[in-house]
CSV table of C-alpha atoms in Angstrom, one decimal:
chain,number,residue,atom,x,y,z
A,1,MET,CA,-349.5,-38.8,106.4
A,2,ASN,CA,-347.3,-37.7,103.4
A,3,THR,CA,-347.9,-39.8,100.6
A,4,THR,CA,-346.9,-37.6,98.0
A,5,PRO,CA,-344.0,-38.9,95.6
A,6,PRO,CA,-340.9,-36.5,95.9
A,7,HIS,CA,-339.9,-34.3,92.9
A,8,PRO,CA,-337.3,-35.7,90.7
A,9,ALA,CA,-335.5,-32.7,91.7
A,10,ASP,CA,-334.9,-34.0,95.4
A,11,HIS,CA,-332.7,-37.2,93.7
A,12,PRO,CA,-329.8,-36.0,91.3
A,13,SER,CA,-330.1,-38.8,88.7
A,14,GLU,CA,-327.0,-40.6,87.6
A,15,GLU,CA,-326.0,-38.6,84.4
A,16,ASP,CA,-326.3,-35.3,86.7
A,17,GLU,CA,-323.8,-36.9,88.7
A,18,ARG,CA,-321.1,-37.7,86.2
A,19,LEU,CA,-321.6,-33.9,85.0
A,20,GLY,CA,-320.8,-32.5,88.4
A,21,LEU,CA,-317.4,-34.9,88.7
A,22,THR,CA,-316.5,-34.4,85.5
A,23,ALA,CA,-316.5,-30.8,86.0
A,24,LEU,CA,-314.3,-31.1,89.4
A,25,LEU,CA,-312.0,-32.6,86.7
A,26,PRO,CA,-309.2,-30.4,85.4
A,27,PRO,CA,-309.5,-29.3,81.8
A,28,PRO,CA,-307.5,-31.7,79.4
A,29,PRO,CA,-304.5,-30.6,77.6
A,30,VAL,CA,-304.4,-29.2,74.4
A,31,PRO,CA,-301.6,-30.5,71.8
A,32,GLY,CA,-299.1,-27.9,71.3
A,33,LEU,CA,-298.2,-27.8,67.4
A,34,ASP,CA,-295.2,-29.0,65.8
A,35,PRO,CA,-292.6,-26.8,64.1
A,36,ASP,CA,-293.3,-27.3,61.0
A,37,ARG,CA,-297.1,-27.5,61.8
A,38,ALA,CA,-296.3,-23.7,63.4
A,39,LEU,CA,-294.4,-22.6,60.8
A,40,LEU,CA,-297.1,-23.2,58.2
A,41,LEU,CA,-299.2,-21.4,60.5
A,42,ARG,CA,-297.4,-18.6,60.4
A,43,ARG,CA,-296.5,-18.3,56.7
A,44,THR,CA,-300.1,-18.4,55.9
A,45,LEU,CA,-301.0,-15.1,58.4
A,46,LEU,CA,-298.2,-13.4,56.4
A,47,ALA,CA,-299.6,-14.1,53.2
A,48,ASP,CA,-303.4,-13.7,54.4
A,49,ALA,CA,-301.9,-10.1,55.9
A,50,ALA,CA,-300.5,-8.8,52.5
A,51,PRO,CA,-301.4,-5.9,50.8
A,52,ALA,CA,-304.4,-6.1,48.5
A,53,ASP,CA,-303.2,-4.7,44.3
A,54,ALA,CA,-305.0,-2.4,42.7
A,55,SER,CA,-307.4,-5.3,41.5
A,56,GLY,CA,-308.7,-6.0,45.5
A,57,ARG,CA,-306.5,-9.6,45.7
A,58,ARG,CA,-303.9,-10.9,47.7
A,59,GLY,CA,-300.6,-11.8,47.0
A,60,ALA,CA,-300.0,-15.0,46.6
A,61,ARG,CA,-299.0,-17.6,49.8
A,62,ALA,CA,-295.5,-16.8,50.2
A,63,THR,CA,-292.6,-19.4,50.3
A,64,ARG,CA,-290.1,-19.4,52.5
A,65,PRO,CA,-288.5,-15.6,52.5
A,66,ARG,CA,-285.8,-15.4,50.2
A,67,ARG,CA,-282.7,-13.5,51.4
A,68,ARG,CA,-281.1,-10.6,49.0
A,69,LEU,CA,-277.5,-9.4,48.5
A,70,LEU,CA,-276.2,-6.5,50.6
A,71,VAL,CA,-275.6,-4.0,47.6
A,72,ARG,CA,-278.8,-1.5,46.1
A,73,LEU,CA,-279.5,-2.2,42.7
A,74,ALA,CA,-282.5,-2.1,41.1
A,75,VAL,CA,-284.6,-5.2,39.9
A,76,PRO,CA,-287.8,-5.1,37.1
A,77,ALA,CA,-291.5,-6.0,38.1
A,78,VAL,CA,-291.3,-9.1,36.9
A,79,ALA,CA,-288.4,-11.1,38.6
A,80,CYS,CA,-287.6,-14.9,38.8
A,81,ALA,CA,-285.5,-15.5,41.9
A,82,LEU,CA,-283.5,-18.7,42.5
A,83,VAL,CA,-281.7,-19.9,45.7
A,84,VAL,CA,-279.1,-22.3,45.7
A,85,GLY,CA,-276.3,-23.2,48.3
A,86,GLY,CA,-277.6,-19.8,50.3
A,87,VAL,CA,-276.8,-17.8,47.6
A,88,MET,CA,-279.9,-15.7,46.2
A,89,VAL,CA,-279.5,-14.6,42.4
A,90,VAL,CA,-282.1,-12.7,41.0
A,91,LYS,CA,-282.8,-12.5,37.0
A,92,LEU,CA,-284.0,-9.3,36.0
A,93,ALA,CA,-285.0,-7.0,33.0
A,94,GLU,CA,-282.5,-4.2,32.9
A,95,THR,CA,-285.5,-1.5,33.4
A,96,PRO,CA,-284.8,1.0,35.5
A,97,GLY,CA,-286.6,3.3,38.0
A,98,ARG,CA,-289.3,6.4,37.7
A,99,ALA,CA,-287.5,10.0,37.5
A,100,THR,CA,-289.8,11.2,39.4
A,101,THR,CA,-292.4,9.7,42.1
A,102,ALA,CA,-294.7,11.3,43.9
A,103,VAL,CA,-295.0,11.7,47.7
A,104,PRO,CA,-298.4,12.5,49.1
A,105,GLY,CA,-298.3,13.5,52.3
A,106,GLY,CA,-295.1,12.0,52.8
A,107,GLY,CA,-296.5,8.7,53.3
A,108,THR,CA,-299.4,7.1,55.2
A,109,THR,CA,-299.6,9.1,58.4
A,110,HIS,CA,-300.6,6.5,60.8
A,111,ALA,CA,-298.0,5.4,62.9
A,112,SER,CA,-299.9,2.0,63.2
A,113,GLU,CA,-299.8,1.1,60.1
A,114,ALA,CA,-296.1,1.5,59.7
A,115,THR,CA,-295.8,-0.6,63.5
A,116,ARG,CA,-298.0,-3.4,61.6
A,117,LEU,CA,-296.2,-3.4,58.6
A,118,LEU,CA,-292.8,-4.2,60.3
A,119,ASP,CA,-293.9,-6.0,62.6
A,120,ARG,CA,-294.7,-9.2,59.5
A,121,ILE,CA,-291.4,-7.4,57.7
A,122,ALA,CA,-289.5,-9.0,61.1
A,123,LEU,CA,-291.8,-12.4,61.3
A,124,ALA,CA,-290.7,-13.3,57.1
A,125,ALA,CA,-287.3,-11.9,58.4
A,126,ALA,CA,-287.2,-14.1,61.0
A,127,ASP,CA,-287.9,-17.6,59.1
A,128,SER,CA,-285.5,-17.0,56.8
A,129,GLU,CA,-282.5,-18.8,56.3
A,130,GLN,CA,-279.0,-18.1,55.9
A,131,PRO,CA,-275.9,-20.3,55.7
A,132,THR,CA,-273.3,-20.0,58.6
A,133,VAL,CA,-270.7,-17.4,57.0
A,134,ARG,CA,-267.1,-18.6,58.2
A,135,ALA,CA,-264.6,-16.0,59.7
A,136,ASP,CA,-262.1,-16.5,56.9
A,137,GLN,CA,-264.7,-15.9,54.0
A,138,PHE,CA,-266.0,-13.5,52.4
A,139,VAL,CA,-269.6,-11.9,51.7
A,140,TYR,CA,-270.5,-10.9,48.5
A,141,ILE,CA,-273.1,-8.5,47.7
A,142,GLU,CA,-274.4,-7.6,43.9
A,143,SER,CA,-276.7,-4.9,43.1
A,144,ARG,CA,-278.0,-2.5,40.8
A,145,VAL,CA,-277.3,1.7,41.7
A,146,ALA,CA,-277.3,5.0,40.7
A,147,TYR,CA,-277.6,8.1,42.1
A,148,ALA,CA,-279.0,12.2,40.7
A,149,GLY,CA,-275.8,14.1,40.6
A,150,GLN,CA,-276.0,17.9,41.0
A,151,SER,CA,-274.0,20.3,39.0
A,152,ALA,CA,-272.2,23.6,41.0
A,153,GLY,CA,-274.2,25.7,40.3
A,154,GLY,CA,-276.9,24.1,41.3
A,155,GLY,CA,-279.9,23.3,39.1
A,156,PRO,CA,-281.8,20.4,38.2
A,157,ALA,CA,-280.3,17.0,39.4
A,158,THR,CA,-279.4,14.8,36.8
A,159,MET,CA,-279.7,10.6,37.4
A,160,PRO,CA,-277.1,8.6,35.5
A,161,PRO,CA,-277.9,5.1,34.8
A,162,VAL,CA,-278.5,2.0,36.6
A,163,HIS,CA,-274.8,-0.1,37.1
A,164,LYS,CA,-273.6,-3.1,38.7
A,165,ARG,CA,-271.9,-2.8,41.9
A,166,GLN,CA,-270.2,-5.8,43.6
A,167,VAL,CA,-268.6,-5.8,46.6
A,168,TRP,CA,-266.6,-8.4,48.5
A,169,LEU,CA,-266.0,-7.3,52.5
A,170,SER,CA,-264.3,-9.6,55.2
A,171,ALA,CA,-266.6,-10.9,57.7
A,172,ASP,CA,-264.1,-10.5,60.0
A,173,GLY,CA,-262.4,-7.6,59.1
A,174,SER,CA,-259.4,-8.4,59.4
A,175,ARG,CA,-258.7,-9.0,55.4
A,176,PRO,CA,-258.8,-6.7,52.0
A,177,GLY,CA,-262.0,-7.0,50.1
A,178,THR,CA,-262.6,-5.5,46.5
A,179,LEU,CA,-265.3,-3.3,45.4
A,180,ARG,CA,-266.1,-3.6,41.7
A,181,GLU,CA,-268.2,-1.0,39.7
A,182,ALA,CA,-268.7,-1.0,36.5
A,183,GLY,CA,-267.0,0.8,34.0
A,184,GLY,CA,-263.8,1.5,36.2
A,185,PRO,CA,-260.8,-0.5,38.0
A,186,ASP,CA,-261.1,-3.0,41.0
A,187,THR,CA,-260.5,-1.0,44.3
A,188,PRO,CA,-259.0,-2.5,46.7
A,189,LEU,CA,-260.8,-2.4,51.0
A,190,GLY,CA,-258.9,-2.5,54.0
A,191,THR,CA,-258.3,-0.9,56.6
A,192,ASP,CA,-255.0,0.9,55.0
A,193,GLY,CA,-257.1,0.9,51.4
A,194,PRO,CA,-258.1,4.1,50.4
A,195,VAL,CA,-261.7,4.5,49.8
A,196,GLU,CA,-264.1,7.2,48.4
A,197,THR,CA,-266.9,7.9,50.8
A,198,LEU,CA,-270.7,9.7,49.1
A,199,ASP,CA,-272.3,11.1,51.8
A,200,GLY,CA,-275.2,11.7,50.2
A,201,PRO,CA,-276.7,11.8,46.9
A,202,GLY,CA,-274.9,14.9,45.2
A,203,ALA,CA,-272.2,14.7,47.6
A,204,THR,CA,-268.7,15.2,46.6
A,205,PRO,CA,-266.7,11.7,47.3
A,206,ARG,CA,-264.1,12.1,50.0
A,207,PRO,CA,-261.1,9.8,50.7
A,208,SER,CA,-261.4,7.5,53.6
A,209,THR,CA,-260.4,4.1,55.1
A,210,LEU,CA,-262.5,0.6,55.5
A,211,ASN,CA,-262.5,-0.4,59.2
A,212,ALA,CA,-260.1,2.2,60.4
A,213,SER,CA,-260.9,1.8,63.9
A,214,GLN,CA,-263.2,-0.9,65.2
A,215,PRO,CA,-266.6,-2.6,64.1
A,216,SER,CA,-269.5,-0.3,64.7
A,217,ILE,CA,-272.8,0.2,64.0
A,218,GLY,CA,-271.6,2.7,60.9
A,219,ASN,CA,-268.9,1.2,59.9
A,220,PRO,CA,-269.6,-3.4,60.8
A,221,THR,CA,-268.4,-6.5,59.7
A,222,HIS,CA,-270.3,-9.6,59.5
A,223,ALA,CA,-268.8,-10.8,62.4
A,224,TYR,CA,-270.3,-7.4,64.2
A,225,VAL,CA,-273.9,-7.5,62.4
A,226,ALA,CA,-274.2,-11.3,64.0
A,227,ALA,CA,-273.4,-10.2,67.5
A,228,LEU,CA,-276.2,-7.5,67.5
A,229,PRO,CA,-278.5,-7.8,70.3
A,230,THR,CA,-281.5,-9.7,69.2
A,231,ASP,CA,-283.6,-7.6,71.8
A,232,PRO,CA,-285.1,-4.4,70.3
A,233,ASP,CA,-285.0,-1.9,72.7
A,234,THR,CA,-281.5,-3.0,73.3
A,235,LEU,CA,-280.5,-2.5,69.7
A,236,MET,CA,-282.4,0.5,69.3
A,237,GLU,CA,-280.2,2.0,72.7
A,238,LEU,CA,-277.1,1.0,70.9
A,239,ILE,CA,-277.5,2.2,67.7
A,240,ARG,CA,-278.5,6.0,69.4
A,241,ASP,CA,-275.6,6.0,71.8
A,242,GLU,CA,-273.1,4.7,68.7
A,243,THR,CA,-275.0,7.4,65.9
A,244,ARG,CA,-274.7,10.3,68.6
A,245,GLY,CA,-273.3,13.3,67.0
A,246,GLU,CA,-274.1,12.5,63.5
A,247,GLY,CA,-276.1,15.8,62.3
A,248,GLN,CA,-278.9,16.8,64.4
A,249,ASP,CA,-281.9,15.0,64.5
A,250,PRO,CA,-281.0,11.6,66.3
A,251,ASP,CA,-284.7,9.5,64.7
A,252,GLN,CA,-282.8,10.1,61.5
A,253,ARG,CA,-279.7,9.1,62.4
A,254,ALA,CA,-281.2,6.0,63.8
A,255,PHE,CA,-283.4,5.4,60.8
A,256,THR,CA,-280.2,5.9,58.3
A,257,ALA,CA,-278.2,3.3,60.4
A,258,ILE,CA,-280.6,0.7,60.2
A,259,GLY,CA,-280.5,1.3,56.3
A,260,GLU,CA,-277.5,1.1,56.0
A,261,LEU,CA,-277.3,-2.5,57.8
A,262,LEU,CA,-280.0,-3.9,55.9
A,263,ALA,CA,-278.9,-3.0,52.6
A,264,GLU,CA,-275.1,-3.3,52.6
A,265,THR,CA,-274.7,-6.3,55.6
A,266,TRP,CA,-276.3,-10.0,55.3
A,267,ALA,CA,-277.4,-10.2,59.0
A,268,PRO,CA,-278.9,-12.9,60.7
A,269,PRO,CA,-282.7,-14.0,61.0
A,270,GLU,CA,-283.1,-12.9,63.6
A,271,VAL,CA,-280.7,-9.8,64.2
A,272,GLY,CA,-282.7,-8.4,60.8
A,273,ALA,CA,-286.1,-9.0,62.8
A,274,ALA,CA,-284.7,-7.0,65.5
A,275,LEU,CA,-283.9,-4.3,63.6
A,276,TYR,CA,-286.9,-4.2,61.9
A,277,ARG,CA,-288.4,-4.2,64.9
A,278,ALA,CA,-286.0,-1.5,66.3
A,279,ALA,CA,-287.0,0.2,63.3
A,280,ALA,CA,-290.9,0.4,64.2
A,281,LYS,CA,-290.2,2.5,67.7
A,282,ILE,CA,-288.2,5.8,65.6
A,283,PRO,CA,-291.3,8.6,65.5
A,284,GLY,CA,-291.8,9.4,62.1
A,285,VAL,CA,-291.9,6.3,60.4
A,286,THR,CA,-294.9,5.9,58.1
A,287,VAL,CA,-296.2,3.4,55.2
A,288,VAL,CA,-295.8,4.7,51.1
A,289,ASP,CA,-298.1,1.6,48.7
A,290,ALA,CA,-296.1,1.4,45.9
A,291,ALA,CA,-292.6,2.3,45.8
A,292,ASP,CA,-289.9,1.0,42.8
A,293,ASP,CA,-286.2,0.4,43.0
A,294,ALA,CA,-283.8,0.7,40.8
A,295,THR,CA,-285.0,-1.9,38.6
A,296,GLY,CA,-288.1,-0.8,38.1
A,297,ARG,CA,-289.3,-4.1,40.9
A,298,GLU,CA,-292.7,-2.3,42.8
A,299,GLY,CA,-293.2,-2.9,46.3
A,300,VAL,CA,-293.9,-1.8,49.8
A,301,ALA,CA,-292.0,0.5,51.5
A,302,VAL,CA,-291.0,1.5,54.7
A,303,ALA,CA,-290.5,5.5,54.9
A,304,ARG,CA,-289.2,8.7,56.8
A,305,THR,CA,-289.0,11.8,55.8
A,306,ALA,CA,-286.4,14.7,57.2
A,307,HIS,CA,-284.2,17.6,55.3
A,308,GLY,CA,-286.4,17.4,52.5
A,309,GLU,CA,-285.7,13.8,51.3
A,310,GLN,CA,-287.6,11.1,52.0
A,311,THR,CA,-285.7,7.8,52.4
A,312,GLN,CA,-287.9,4.7,51.6
A,313,TRP,CA,-286.7,0.8,52.6
A,314,ILE,CA,-288.7,-1.3,49.9
A,315,PHE,CA,-290.2,-4.5,50.1
A,316,ASP,CA,-292.1,-7.6,47.9
A,317,ARG,CA,-295.5,-7.3,48.9
A,318,THR,CA,-295.8,-10.7,49.2
A,319,THR,CA,-292.9,-12.2,50.9
A,320,TYR,CA,-292.0,-8.8,52.9
A,321,ALA,CA,-288.1,-9.1,51.0
A,322,PHE,CA,-285.8,-6.2,51.4
A,323,LEU,CA,-285.9,-5.6,47.7
A,324,GLY,CA,-283.7,-2.2,47.7
A,325,GLU,CA,-283.5,0.9,48.6
A,326,ARG,CA,-284.4,5.0,47.1
A,327,THR,CA,-284.8,8.6,48.2
A,328,VAL,CA,-286.7,11.3,47.1
A,329,LEU,CA,-287.5,15.2,47.4
A,330,ALA,CA,-290.3,15.5,49.7
A,331,GLU,CA,-290.0,19.0,48.8
A,332,ALA,CA,-289.3,20.8,45.5
A,333,GLY,CA,-286.0,23.1,45.2
A,334,ASP,CA,-283.4,23.6,42.7
A,335,ALA,CA,-282.6,19.8,42.3
A,336,GLY,CA,-286.7,19.0,41.2
A,337,PRO,CA,-290.4,19.0,41.6
A,338,ALA,CA,-291.2,16.8,45.1
A,339,GLY,CA,-291.2,13.1,44.3
A,340,THR,CA,-287.4,13.4,42.0
A,341,VAL,CA,-285.8,10.4,42.4
A,342,MET,CA,-282.3,11.1,44.0
A,343,GLY,CA,-280.3,7.5,45.2
A,344,THR,CA,-282.1,4.5,44.5
A,345,SER,CA,-280.8,0.8,44.5
A,346,ALA,CA,-281.4,-3.6,44.2
A,347,VAL,CA,-280.2,-5.5,46.0
A,348,LEU,CA,-279.9,-8.8,43.6
A,349,THR,CA,-277.4,-11.3,45.2
A,350,ARG,CA,-276.0,-12.3,49.0
A,351,ALA,CA,-273.4,-14.6,49.4
A,352,ALA,CA,-270.3,-16.6,51.4
A,353,VAL,CA,-266.9,-17.0,49.2
A,354,ASP,CA,-263.4,-17.3,50.3
A,355,ARG,CA,-262.2,-14.7,48.0
A,356,ALA,CA,-262.2,-11.5,47.2
A,357,GLY,CA,-263.0,-11.4,43.0
A,358,GLU,CA,-264.9,-14.9,44.2
A,359,LEU,CA,-268.5,-15.2,42.3
A,360,PRO,CA,-270.8,-17.4,44.1
A,361,ALA,CA,-271.8,-21.1,42.6
A,362,ARG,CA,-275.1,-20.0,40.4
């Protein structure tokens, strides 16, 4: 008779049976983040992704990104922003941007870097805050701008001093607005009012009208922009369709149209995010590591080069807030060497007011 005691493996222990039964149970649920924690995590990721400065340090963690205004203006290297009642006011030193800036290779050659940067900018835009603009109000935009001029006979372009620009645009396009430029009289803006349109740096102004037709990508009202699609593919299809025939390069047409919407309107956060994600789909978009706006604020730029000029959208390195635009020569010519600034702007204030000519509360 076999008297060998049974091996321990023949009889599972109580612990083994417990573990076996536990394995049959579904995994415990993982609690989701509450909205405040999710927002904090997103801000942390944005701050950690901020480009390093010359010393290798990354920007300080950003607070909720701040909105800037419709107009083009330049701001100083050190700026203090105050947000009150939905109005963003930037205090700046009146220091114009550099006259020339090198354009090494037209920007970073890796399109994936531009895509990653625009995605971070879109996330920041989606997290920004904006008060509701009523249909009977006006969108007020204050900026600093300067555009180079060239004599009829050619020769180097001349950049005038940066000047103040204020514009009041009817939110639904139903009432006349006002354009106020430093050193000149107020200009009424409306369906019947004359407007001098500048097609590009150095171009001769031509008479036109504001909102003479239905709102569109090239002639938007605030109500129109607020109703734009928030799906980037659908939005890009609309932009390409409405800018068809406006030049020979459809990609540059789309890039220019998006830039105008970013600089000259007050897009709701979700629409602003969609515009940046749509821009990431345009071939040839690059990154310029350092660019100054009209007042000297230095940031990182998203750029595209076409027809001998490079258009740059400049953003704060930490908050990814839109600072302004700049156009520089991408190659030497009669107007000057490569890097010559042909146009510069800095957006300082975007706000909703009740009447044309009214200033927002500070």
